[in-house]
Amino acid sequence: MASLLSQLKDDIRFSEGLSACMNCGICTAVCPAAAYFDYDPRRICQLVQTGEEQELEKLLKGEEIWMCGQCLSCKARCPRGNVPGYLIQSLRKLSQQSGLFIHSSEGRKQIRLKRRIGHSILETGYCVHPLMVEPETHPEQGPVWIWALEQGADLYRRCGSNYYGEGEGGLRKMAPGVLNELEAIFEETGGLRFWEAIERGAEELKLNQES
Amino acid sequence: MTPLLWKDYQKEVPDNHYFFVRSCIRQTFFPGAEAALLDILRNSLGLDIFEDRRHTTCTGIAYHCDLVPLETIMTVIARQLSLMTEAGYRHLLVSCVTSFGIYLEMLDMWQHHPEMLEQTREALWKSTRRTFELPTALVHTSDLIYHLRKPIADRSPHRLVDKSTQRALRVVDHVGCHYAKIFPAGGFGGAEFPSVLSGLAETFGGEMVDYPERRHCCGFGFRHYMLQENRGYSVSNSRIKFESMEAFAPDLILTNCPGCNMFLDRWQYTLAEMSGKTYDGEGKGIPVLSHEELAALMLGRDPWTLGLQMHQVQLEPLLDKIGIAYQARQKYSMVEGVAGVPREPGVLKVSFE
């Protein structure tokens, strides 16, 4: 089996994201996630540059790679043109593809995210749409959101939206042919295989819990 | 060190003929904003803006939640471009800032790795029998509103001025991170001197406040907001911004990203409920508007058709300052009369009679 490092190098974002880090720490200084979580992009860049397999495996099994919020503030500030955010994307992809993501609680949350946002793409043509934002799980949306959902089509159509209707405009219902094209793209480009890897991780997790 | 050149922070924006792609978040939370944008561009300014009902999500939120491989999102983007090509357009107009960053990223990768462009063409052909051309201009809707700010202001009956005192209203802006932090050359003012919103507010007569945490992220964090138990990250980062702008007593927060617009509105409610604190000193919160919402108001559009009743922080205090007339009774009326009003929050004041 190919080494973790060589698999990382297959991801263009790995080479685009990390070429000559001098560990100045500007990425960590500007990073909103570093201020909130126990997360240090400078340390991750340093560790990945060593290329040590055992350290890479620990990283892919751990919590830290899931802390980045992908604001990409690091890209704007790195004096050497590195992008720790891209590096994180390549690490997260490999963590899921290799099944190592199930060893961390943050990694395991990818299963829920895949079943929610991923499935929404192929079922509706949207990443997010109003009926996904249930008030019970989104208390931060406030009473105005409960009211907006209660009004539904009346309110949205007053504001010029099509609100799940056939035809043109915002929030229109996507035609079956459109959704078929999206699914064909996911099939051809490995999107569905990637989701199968996440589900394999979920299955392994279930078996581990049962045993 | 390379000297900073002013021309590097400018952007060429075509005057007309755009293929328009929508935002999942804006359609969900601010449906009136996209409708108003199209109305302004098509009906007030007479521009040719084309939309194809077959365009979909760019999958950007899922991509930044690390659920969609690069090759997949690249091909979804290529499909959007094939619709643009088919319709005979080469100028792409993007509603969402996440999407805008995605388009910039794909175009950059195709430029630097032409083999990936060929692989994408092949994947799109195999999966959909489609072909595509690259856009000659990639424009965020805030770019276009900024580009057209003078014609819009010329048609506007209002100014960003307190009508009773003639004081210029104080505006704090929040430019979405993916507008210019990833590819600074893609936006007005780049990552260092963003002018796309400040230039708009100043054209309308507002006073810009350069608050310390102006560049800080709103805290979306993609997976962190989408996971309920991780949302502390999101609200904490918005709080950093509110604490930073509070001392300047802003009349308005102006945004160009649909997600940022929603978070800076909703987290004010949440923080008020959590801590009892609002950031305006009067318990009403600081009103939040996006670039299209502001342009529509300045052009005299009805606030309720614009959907401003879908904001949690109410807009009436701002409308009153500017002198924008509105019918309070129409705010919550629907086709079949008033169908109830939203419950009052515990702390944030939402009714002013």
Coordinates of C-alpha atoms in Angstrom, one line a residue:
Chain A
M1 CA 0.0 0.0 0.0
A2 CA 1.3 3.5 -0.9
S3 CA 2.7 5.5 2.0
L4 CA 0.5 8.2 3.6
L5 CA 2.9 10.9 2.4
S6 CA 2.7 9.7 -1.2
Q7 CA -1.1 9.6 -1.0
L8 CA -1.0 13.1 0.3
K9 CA 1.2 14.2 -2.6
D10 CA -1.4 12.9 -5.0
D11 CA -3.7 15.7 -3.8
I12 CA -2.8 18.9 -5.7
R13 CA -3.8 21.0 -2.7
F14 CA -1.0 19.4 -0.7
S15 CA 1.7 20.6 -3.1
E16 CA -0.1 24.0 -3.6
G17 CA -0.5 24.4 0.2
L18 CA 2.9 23.5 1.5
S19 CA 6.2 24.1 -0.3
A20 CA 8.6 25.9 1.9
C21 CA 7.2 26.6 5.4
M22 CA 9.8 28.4 7.6
N23 CA 7.5 28.0 10.7
C24 CA 7.2 31.7 11.4
G25 CA 3.7 31.1 12.9
I26 CA 1.8 33.9 11.2
C27 CA -0.8 31.4 10.2
T28 CA -1.4 30.5 13.8
A29 CA -1.4 34.2 14.8
V30 CA -4.2 35.1 12.4
C31 CA -6.2 31.8 12.7
P32 CA -9.7 32.2 14.3
A33 CA -9.6 28.4 15.0
A34 CA -6.3 28.6 16.8
A35 CA -7.7 31.3 19.1
Y36 CA -10.7 29.1 19.9
F37 CA -9.5 25.5 19.9
D38 CA -6.4 23.7 20.9
Y39 CA -5.2 24.0 17.3
D40 CA -1.9 25.1 15.7
P41 CA -1.5 25.2 11.9
R42 CA 2.2 26.1 12.3
R43 CA 2.8 22.9 14.2
I44 CA 0.9 20.9 11.6
C45 CA 2.9 22.4 8.8
Q46 CA 6.1 21.5 10.7
L47 CA 5.0 18.0 11.4
V48 CA 3.9 17.3 7.8
Q49 CA 7.2 18.6 6.5
T50 CA 9.0 15.9 8.4
G51 CA 7.2 13.3 6.3
E52 CA 7.3 10.8 9.1
E53 CA 4.7 8.1 8.6
Q54 CA 3.9 7.4 12.3
E55 CA 3.4 11.1 13.0
L56 CA 1.2 11.5 9.9
E57 CA -0.9 8.5 11.0
K58 CA -1.4 10.1 14.4
L59 CA -2.4 13.3 12.8
L60 CA -5.0 11.6 10.5
K61 CA -6.4 9.7 13.5
G62 CA -6.5 12.8 15.8
E63 CA -8.8 15.7 16.5
E64 CA -6.6 18.6 15.5
I65 CA -7.1 18.5 11.7
W66 CA -10.9 19.0 12.2
M67 CA -10.5 22.3 14.0
C68 CA -9.8 24.5 10.9
G69 CA -12.8 26.6 9.9
Q70 CA -11.5 27.1 6.3
C71 CA -11.8 30.9 6.3
L72 CA -8.4 30.8 4.5
S73 CA -7.1 33.9 6.4
C74 CA -3.8 32.0 6.4
K75 CA -3.5 32.2 2.6
A76 CA -3.7 35.9 2.7
R77 CA -1.0 36.3 5.3
C78 CA 1.7 33.6 4.8
P79 CA 4.9 35.3 3.7
R80 CA 6.0 32.2 1.8
G81 CA 2.8 31.6 -0.2
N82 CA 1.8 28.5 1.8
V83 CA -1.8 27.7 2.5
P84 CA -2.3 25.7 5.7
G85 CA -6.0 25.6 4.9
Y86 CA -5.3 23.6 1.7
L87 CA -3.0 21.3 3.6
I88 CA -5.9 20.6 6.1
Q89 CA -8.2 19.8 3.2
S90 CA -5.8 17.2 1.8
L91 CA -5.3 15.7 5.3
R92 CA -9.0 15.5 5.9
K93 CA -9.6 13.9 2.6
L94 CA -7.0 11.2 3.3
S95 CA -8.3 10.7 6.8
Q96 CA -11.7 9.8 5.4
Q97 CA -10.4 7.9 2.4
S98 CA -8.2 5.7 4.6
G99 CA -10.8 5.2 7.3
L100 CA -8.6 6.8 9.9
F101 CA -11.2 9.4 10.6
I102 CA -13.2 7.1 12.8
H103 CA -10.5 7.3 15.5
S104 CA -11.4 10.9 16.5
S105 CA -14.8 12.2 17.7
E106 CA -14.5 15.2 15.4
G107 CA -13.7 12.9 12.5
R108 CA -16.7 10.7 13.2
K109 CA -18.9 13.7 12.7
Q110 CA -18.2 13.5 9.0
I111 CA -20.7 10.6 8.8
R112 CA -23.5 12.9 10.0
L113 CA -22.4 15.8 7.7
K114 CA -22.2 13.5 4.7
R115 CA -25.7 12.1 5.3
R116 CA -27.1 15.6 5.7
I117 CA -25.4 18.0 3.4
G118 CA -24.0 15.5 0.9
H119 CA -27.4 13.8 0.4
S120 CA -29.1 17.1 0.1
I121 CA -27.0 18.0 -2.9
L122 CA -28.1 14.9 -4.8
E123 CA -31.7 14.9 -3.6
T124 CA -32.5 18.7 -4.0
G125 CA -29.6 20.3 -5.9
Y126 CA -28.9 22.6 -2.9
C127 CA -26.4 22.3 -0.1
V128 CA -28.8 24.1 2.2
H129 CA -32.4 25.0 1.9
P130 CA -35.1 26.3 4.4
L131 CA -36.6 23.0 5.4
M132 CA -33.2 21.7 6.4
V133 CA -32.8 24.4 9.0
E134 CA -35.2 23.0 11.6
P135 CA -35.9 25.4 14.5
E136 CA -35.4 22.5 17.1
T137 CA -31.7 22.1 16.1
H138 CA -31.2 25.8 15.2
P139 CA -32.3 27.8 18.3
E140 CA -29.8 30.5 17.3
Q141 CA -32.1 31.3 14.3
G142 CA -34.5 33.0 16.7
P143 CA -38.3 33.4 16.7
V144 CA -38.2 35.1 13.4
W145 CA -37.1 31.9 11.7
I146 CA -39.9 29.9 13.3
W147 CA -42.3 32.5 11.9
A148 CA -40.7 32.4 8.5
L149 CA -41.0 28.6 8.2
E150 CA -44.6 28.8 9.4
Q151 CA -45.4 31.2 6.6
G152 CA -43.5 29.2 4.1
A153 CA -44.5 29.8 0.5
D154 CA -46.7 32.8 1.3
L155 CA -43.7 34.7 2.7
Y156 CA -41.1 33.5 0.3
R157 CA -43.2 34.2 -2.8
R158 CA -44.0 37.7 -1.4
C159 CA -40.2 38.2 -1.5
G160 CA -39.9 36.9 -5.1
S161 CA -38.9 33.3 -4.4
N162 CA -40.3 30.2 -6.1
Y163 CA -40.1 28.2 -2.8
Y164 CA -39.9 24.6 -4.0
G165 CA -42.2 25.3 -6.9
E166 CA -41.7 24.1 -10.5
G167 CA -40.1 26.5 -13.0
E168 CA -37.7 29.4 -12.6
G169 CA -36.3 31.5 -9.8
G170 CA -34.9 31.1 -6.3
L171 CA -35.5 27.8 -4.4
R172 CA -37.1 26.3 -7.5
K173 CA -37.5 22.5 -7.5
M174 CA -34.7 21.0 -9.6
A175 CA -35.9 18.9 -12.5
P176 CA -35.0 15.1 -12.4
G177 CA -32.7 15.5 -15.4
V178 CA -30.7 18.1 -13.5
L179 CA -30.3 15.9 -10.4
N180 CA -29.4 13.0 -12.7
E181 CA -26.5 15.0 -14.2
L182 CA -25.2 15.9 -10.7
E183 CA -25.2 12.3 -9.7
A184 CA -23.5 11.3 -12.9
I185 CA -20.8 13.8 -12.1
F186 CA -20.4 12.4 -8.6
E187 CA -20.2 8.9 -10.0
E188 CA -17.6 9.8 -12.7
T189 CA -15.3 11.9 -10.5
G190 CA -15.2 9.7 -7.4
G191 CA -17.6 11.7 -5.3
L192 CA -19.8 8.6 -4.7
R193 CA -16.7 6.4 -4.0
F194 CA -15.6 8.9 -1.5
W195 CA -18.9 8.7 0.3
E196 CA -18.7 4.9 0.3
A197 CA -15.4 5.2 2.2
I198 CA -17.2 7.4 4.8
E199 CA -19.9 4.8 5.1
R200 CA -17.4 1.9 5.4
G201 CA -16.0 3.9 8.3
A202 CA -19.4 4.1 9.8
E203 CA -19.9 0.3 9.4
E204 CA -16.6 -0.4 11.0
L205 CA -17.5 1.8 13.9
K206 CA -20.8 -0.1 14.3
L207 CA -19.0 -3.4 14.3
N208 CA -16.5 -2.2 16.8
Q209 CA -19.2 -1.0 19.1
E210 CA -21.1 -4.3 18.8
S211 CA -18.0 -6.3 19.6
Chain B
M1 CA 9.5 42.9 -0.8
T2 CA 7.2 43.6 -3.8
P3 CA 5.8 47.1 -3.6
L4 CA 2.1 47.4 -3.3
L5 CA 0.7 48.9 -6.5
W6 CA -2.7 50.5 -6.5
K7 CA -3.6 49.0 -9.8
D8 CA -3.2 45.6 -8.3
Y9 CA -6.2 46.3 -6.2
Q10 CA -8.5 47.3 -9.0
K11 CA -10.7 45.0 -10.9
E12 CA -12.1 45.1 -14.4
V13 CA -15.9 44.7 -14.3
P14 CA -17.9 44.4 -17.6
D15 CA -20.8 46.9 -17.9
N16 CA -23.3 44.3 -19.1
H17 CA -24.3 40.8 -20.3
Y18 CA -24.1 38.4 -17.4
F19 CA -24.9 34.8 -16.6
F20 CA -26.2 34.7 -13.0
V21 CA -25.8 31.9 -10.5
R22 CA -27.6 31.9 -7.1
S23 CA -26.5 31.2 -3.5
C24 CA -28.0 28.4 -1.4
I25 CA -27.7 30.5 1.8
R26 CA -29.1 33.7 0.3
Q27 CA -32.1 31.8 -1.2
T28 CA -32.7 30.2 2.2
F29 CA -32.4 33.2 4.5
F30 CA -32.7 36.3 2.3
P31 CA -34.8 35.4 -0.7
G32 CA -35.8 39.1 -1.3
A33 CA -32.1 40.1 -1.7
E34 CA -31.6 38.1 -4.9
A35 CA -35.0 39.1 -6.3
A36 CA -34.1 42.8 -5.6
L37 CA -30.7 42.4 -7.2
L38 CA -32.2 41.1 -10.4
D39 CA -34.9 43.8 -10.3
I40 CA -32.4 46.6 -9.9
L41 CA -30.0 45.3 -12.6
R42 CA -32.7 44.4 -15.1
N43 CA -35.4 47.0 -14.5
S44 CA -33.7 50.0 -12.9
L45 CA -30.5 49.8 -15.0
G46 CA -31.7 47.9 -18.1
L47 CA -29.0 45.3 -18.0
D48 CA -29.0 41.9 -19.6
I49 CA -28.8 39.3 -16.8
F50 CA -29.6 35.7 -17.8
E51 CA -30.4 32.8 -15.5
D52 CA -30.7 29.2 -16.5
R53 CA -33.1 27.1 -14.2
R54 CA -30.8 24.1 -14.7
H55 CA -28.0 25.6 -12.6
T56 CA -27.5 24.0 -9.1
T57 CA -25.5 24.5 -5.9
C58 CA -21.8 24.8 -6.6
T59 CA -21.4 22.2 -3.7
G60 CA -19.1 24.8 -2.0
I61 CA -20.4 24.3 1.5
A62 CA -20.0 20.5 1.2
Y63 CA -16.5 21.0 -0.3
H64 CA -15.4 23.2 2.7
C65 CA -17.0 20.6 5.0
D66 CA -14.6 18.1 3.2
L67 CA -17.4 16.0 1.8
V68 CA -16.8 16.6 -1.9
P69 CA -13.5 15.7 -3.7
L70 CA -11.7 18.4 -5.7
E71 CA -12.3 16.6 -8.9
T72 CA -16.1 16.5 -8.2
I73 CA -16.6 20.1 -7.4
M74 CA -14.4 21.1 -10.4
T75 CA -16.7 19.2 -12.7
V76 CA -19.9 20.6 -11.1
I77 CA -18.4 24.1 -11.7
A78 CA -17.6 23.0 -15.3
R79 CA -21.3 22.1 -15.7
Q80 CA -22.4 25.6 -14.5
L81 CA -19.9 27.0 -17.1
S82 CA -21.4 24.8 -19.8
L83 CA -24.8 26.3 -19.2
M84 CA -23.2 29.8 -19.4
T85 CA -21.5 28.8 -22.7
E86 CA -24.7 27.3 -24.1
A87 CA -26.6 30.5 -23.4
G88 CA -23.9 32.5 -25.2
Y89 CA -22.5 34.4 -22.2
R90 CA -18.8 34.8 -21.0
H91 CA -19.4 37.0 -17.9
L92 CA -20.3 35.1 -14.8
L93 CA -22.2 36.9 -12.0
V94 CA -22.0 35.0 -8.7
S95 CA -24.4 35.7 -5.7
C96 CA -22.5 33.7 -3.1
V97 CA -19.1 34.6 -1.6
T98 CA -18.2 30.9 -0.9
S99 CA -19.1 30.1 -4.6
F100 CA -17.1 33.1 -5.8
G101 CA -14.0 31.8 -4.0
I102 CA -14.7 28.3 -5.4
Y103 CA -14.9 29.7 -9.0
L104 CA -11.7 31.7 -8.4
E105 CA -10.0 28.6 -7.1
M106 CA -11.0 26.3 -10.0
L107 CA -10.0 28.9 -12.6
D108 CA -6.6 29.3 -10.8
M109 CA -6.0 25.6 -10.7
W110 CA -6.9 25.2 -14.3
Q111 CA -4.5 28.0 -15.3
H112 CA -1.6 26.5 -13.3
H113 CA -2.4 22.9 -14.0
P114 CA -3.8 22.7 -17.6
E115 CA -3.9 18.9 -17.3
M116 CA -6.6 19.3 -14.7
L117 CA -8.6 21.4 -17.1
E118 CA -8.4 18.6 -19.7
Q119 CA -9.4 16.0 -17.1
T120 CA -12.4 18.1 -16.1
R121 CA -13.5 18.5 -19.7
E122 CA -13.2 14.7 -20.1
A123 CA -15.2 14.0 -16.9
L124 CA -17.9 16.5 -17.8
W125 CA -18.2 15.0 -21.3
K126 CA -18.4 11.4 -20.0
S127 CA -21.0 12.2 -17.3
T128 CA -23.2 14.7 -19.1
R129 CA -22.1 15.1 -22.8
R130 CA -21.5 18.8 -22.1
T131 CA -18.6 21.1 -23.1
F132 CA -17.7 24.5 -21.7
E133 CA -15.6 27.7 -22.2
L134 CA -14.0 29.6 -19.5
P135 CA -15.5 32.9 -18.4
T136 CA -13.7 36.1 -19.5
A137 CA -15.0 37.9 -16.4
L138 CA -15.8 36.5 -12.9
V139 CA -17.8 39.0 -10.9
H140 CA -19.4 38.8 -7.5
T141 CA -22.7 40.7 -7.2
S142 CA -21.1 43.1 -4.8
D143 CA -18.5 43.9 -7.5
L144 CA -21.2 44.8 -9.9
I145 CA -23.2 46.9 -7.4
Y146 CA -19.9 48.7 -6.5
H147 CA -19.1 49.2 -10.2
L148 CA -22.6 50.7 -10.7
R149 CA -22.7 52.6 -7.5
K150 CA -22.9 56.0 -9.1
P151 CA -25.8 55.3 -11.5
I152 CA -27.6 53.7 -8.5
A153 CA -26.9 56.7 -6.3
D154 CA -28.0 59.0 -9.0
R155 CA -31.4 57.2 -9.1
S156 CA -31.7 57.1 -5.3
P157 CA -34.1 59.3 -3.4
H158 CA -32.3 58.5 -0.1
R159 CA -28.8 59.0 1.4
L160 CA -27.1 57.3 4.3
V161 CA -27.6 60.3 6.5
D162 CA -29.7 60.8 9.6
K163 CA -32.5 62.9 8.1
S164 CA -33.3 64.7 11.4
T165 CA -29.7 65.8 12.2
Q166 CA -27.9 65.5 8.8
R167 CA -25.3 63.3 10.5
A168 CA -23.6 60.8 8.1
L169 CA -24.6 57.3 9.3
R170 CA -21.7 55.3 10.7
V171 CA -21.2 52.1 8.7
V172 CA -19.0 49.1 9.7
D173 CA -18.4 46.6 6.9
H174 CA -17.7 42.9 6.9
V175 CA -16.3 41.5 3.7
G176 CA -16.7 37.7 3.4
C177 CA -13.3 36.0 3.8
H178 CA -13.5 34.1 0.6
Y179 CA -14.2 37.3 -1.4
A180 CA -10.5 38.3 -1.5
K181 CA -8.5 36.5 1.2
I182 CA -7.9 33.5 -1.1
F183 CA -7.3 35.4 -4.3
P184 CA -6.7 39.1 -3.5
A185 CA -6.6 40.1 -7.2
G186 CA -10.1 38.8 -7.7
G187 CA -11.7 41.5 -5.5
F188 CA -11.8 45.3 -5.2
G189 CA -9.1 46.3 -2.8
G190 CA -7.7 42.8 -2.4
A191 CA -7.3 41.3 1.1
E192 CA -5.6 44.3 2.6
F193 CA -7.7 47.3 1.5
P194 CA -11.2 45.9 0.7
S195 CA -13.2 48.8 -0.8
V196 CA -16.2 46.9 -2.4
L197 CA -18.5 47.8 0.5
S198 CA -16.9 50.9 2.0
G199 CA -16.9 52.5 -1.5
L200 CA -20.6 51.7 -1.8
A201 CA -21.5 53.1 1.6
E202 CA -19.5 56.3 1.1
T203 CA -21.1 56.9 -2.3
F204 CA -24.5 56.9 -0.5
G205 CA -23.1 59.5 2.0
G206 CA -22.3 57.1 4.9
E207 CA -19.2 57.4 7.1
M208 CA -17.0 54.3 7.2
V209 CA -15.6 53.1 10.5
D210 CA -12.3 51.1 10.3
Y211 CA -12.8 49.0 13.4
P212 CA -10.0 46.8 14.7
E213 CA -11.5 43.4 13.9
R214 CA -12.8 44.4 10.5
R215 CA -10.9 41.6 8.7
H216 CA -11.8 38.9 11.3
C217 CA -13.9 36.0 10.1
C218 CA -17.6 36.0 11.0
G219 CA -17.0 32.4 12.3
F220 CA -19.0 30.3 9.8
G221 CA -16.4 27.6 9.9
F222 CA -18.4 25.5 7.6
R223 CA -18.5 22.2 9.6
H224 CA -18.5 24.1 12.8
Y225 CA -21.8 25.9 12.1
M226 CA -23.4 22.8 10.4
L227 CA -22.8 20.7 13.6
Q228 CA -25.0 22.0 16.4
E229 CA -22.5 21.2 19.1
N230 CA -19.7 23.0 17.3
R231 CA -21.5 26.3 16.9
G232 CA -19.7 27.9 19.9
Y233 CA -16.8 28.5 17.4
S234 CA -19.2 30.5 15.2
V235 CA -20.8 32.7 17.8
S236 CA -17.5 33.3 19.5
N237 CA -15.9 34.7 16.4
S238 CA -18.9 37.0 15.6
R239 CA -18.7 38.2 19.2
I240 CA -15.1 39.3 18.7
K241 CA -16.4 41.5 15.9
F242 CA -19.3 42.9 17.8
E243 CA -17.1 43.8 20.8
S244 CA -14.7 45.5 18.4
M245 CA -17.3 47.6 16.6
E246 CA -19.4 48.5 19.7
A247 CA -17.3 51.5 20.8
F248 CA -17.9 53.2 17.4
A249 CA -21.7 53.0 17.8
P250 CA -22.4 51.9 14.2
D251 CA -25.8 52.6 12.7
L252 CA -25.4 49.7 10.2
I253 CA -23.3 46.5 9.5
L254 CA -22.9 46.1 5.8
T255 CA -21.9 42.7 4.3
N256 CA -21.5 41.1 0.9
C257 CA -21.6 37.4 1.9
P258 CA -25.0 35.7 2.5
G259 CA -23.6 33.6 5.4
C260 CA -22.0 36.5 7.1
N261 CA -25.2 38.5 6.7
M262 CA -27.1 35.8 8.5
F263 CA -24.6 35.2 11.2
L264 CA -24.1 38.8 12.1
D265 CA -27.8 39.2 12.4
R266 CA -28.7 35.9 14.3
W267 CA -25.7 35.9 16.6
Q268 CA -26.7 39.3 18.0
Y269 CA -30.0 37.7 19.1
T270 CA -28.2 34.6 20.5
L271 CA -25.7 36.7 22.4
A272 CA -28.5 38.9 23.8
E273 CA -30.3 35.7 25.0
M274 CA -27.1 34.3 26.4
S275 CA -25.6 37.3 28.1
G276 CA -28.3 40.0 28.2
K277 CA -26.1 42.2 26.1
T278 CA -26.8 44.0 22.9
Y279 CA -24.2 46.0 21.0
D280 CA -26.1 49.2 20.3
G281 CA -26.8 50.4 23.9
E282 CA -30.5 50.5 23.4
G283 CA -31.4 46.8 23.3
K284 CA -32.3 46.8 19.6
G285 CA -29.1 45.4 18.2
I286 CA -27.1 46.8 15.2
P287 CA -29.1 46.4 11.9
V288 CA -27.4 44.3 9.2
L289 CA -27.8 44.7 5.5
S290 CA -26.2 43.1 2.5
H291 CA -25.1 45.2 -0.6
E292 CA -28.2 44.3 -2.6
E293 CA -30.5 45.1 0.4
L294 CA -28.9 48.4 0.9
A295 CA -29.0 49.3 -2.8
A296 CA -32.7 48.3 -3.0
L297 CA -33.6 50.4 0.0
M298 CA -31.7 53.4 -1.4
L299 CA -33.6 53.0 -4.6
G300 CA -36.9 53.2 -2.7
R301 CA -37.9 49.5 -2.8
D302 CA -40.5 48.4 -0.3
P303 CA -38.7 46.9 2.8
W304 CA -41.2 44.1 3.3
T305 CA -41.1 42.9 -0.4
L306 CA -37.4 43.0 0.1
G307 CA -37.8 40.6 3.0
L308 CA -36.4 42.7 5.8
Q309 CA -38.9 41.2 8.2
M310 CA -36.9 38.0 7.9
H311 CA -34.0 39.6 9.8
Q312 CA -34.0 39.0 13.6
V313 CA -32.5 42.4 14.3
Q314 CA -35.2 44.8 13.2
L315 CA -34.5 47.4 10.5
E316 CA -37.1 50.1 11.5
P317 CA -34.6 52.2 13.6
L318 CA -32.3 52.5 10.5
L319 CA -35.3 53.1 8.1
D320 CA -36.5 55.9 10.4
K321 CA -33.0 57.5 10.5
I322 CA -32.7 57.6 6.7
G323 CA -36.3 58.7 6.4
I324 CA -37.5 55.7 4.4
A325 CA -41.3 55.4 4.5
Y326 CA -42.8 52.0 5.3
Q327 CA -46.2 50.6 6.2
A328 CA -45.9 48.9 9.6
R329 CA -49.1 47.0 9.1
Q330 CA -47.8 45.5 5.9
K331 CA -44.8 44.0 7.6
Y332 CA -46.3 40.6 8.5
S333 CA -49.2 40.6 6.1
M334 CA -49.5 37.7 3.6
V335 CA -51.8 37.0 0.7
E336 CA -54.6 36.0 3.0
G337 CA -54.1 38.7 5.7
V338 CA -51.8 38.8 8.7
A339 CA -51.0 35.3 9.8
G340 CA -49.5 36.0 13.2
V341 CA -46.3 37.7 14.1
P342 CA -43.0 36.3 15.4
R343 CA -42.7 35.7 19.1
E344 CA -40.7 38.5 20.9
P345 CA -37.2 37.5 22.0
G346 CA -36.4 37.6 25.7
V347 CA -33.8 40.4 25.5
L348 CA -33.5 41.9 21.9
K349 CA -36.2 44.6 21.4
V350 CA -38.2 44.0 18.2
S351 CA -41.2 46.3 18.5
F352 CA -40.9 50.0 18.9
E353 CA -44.4 51.5 19.1

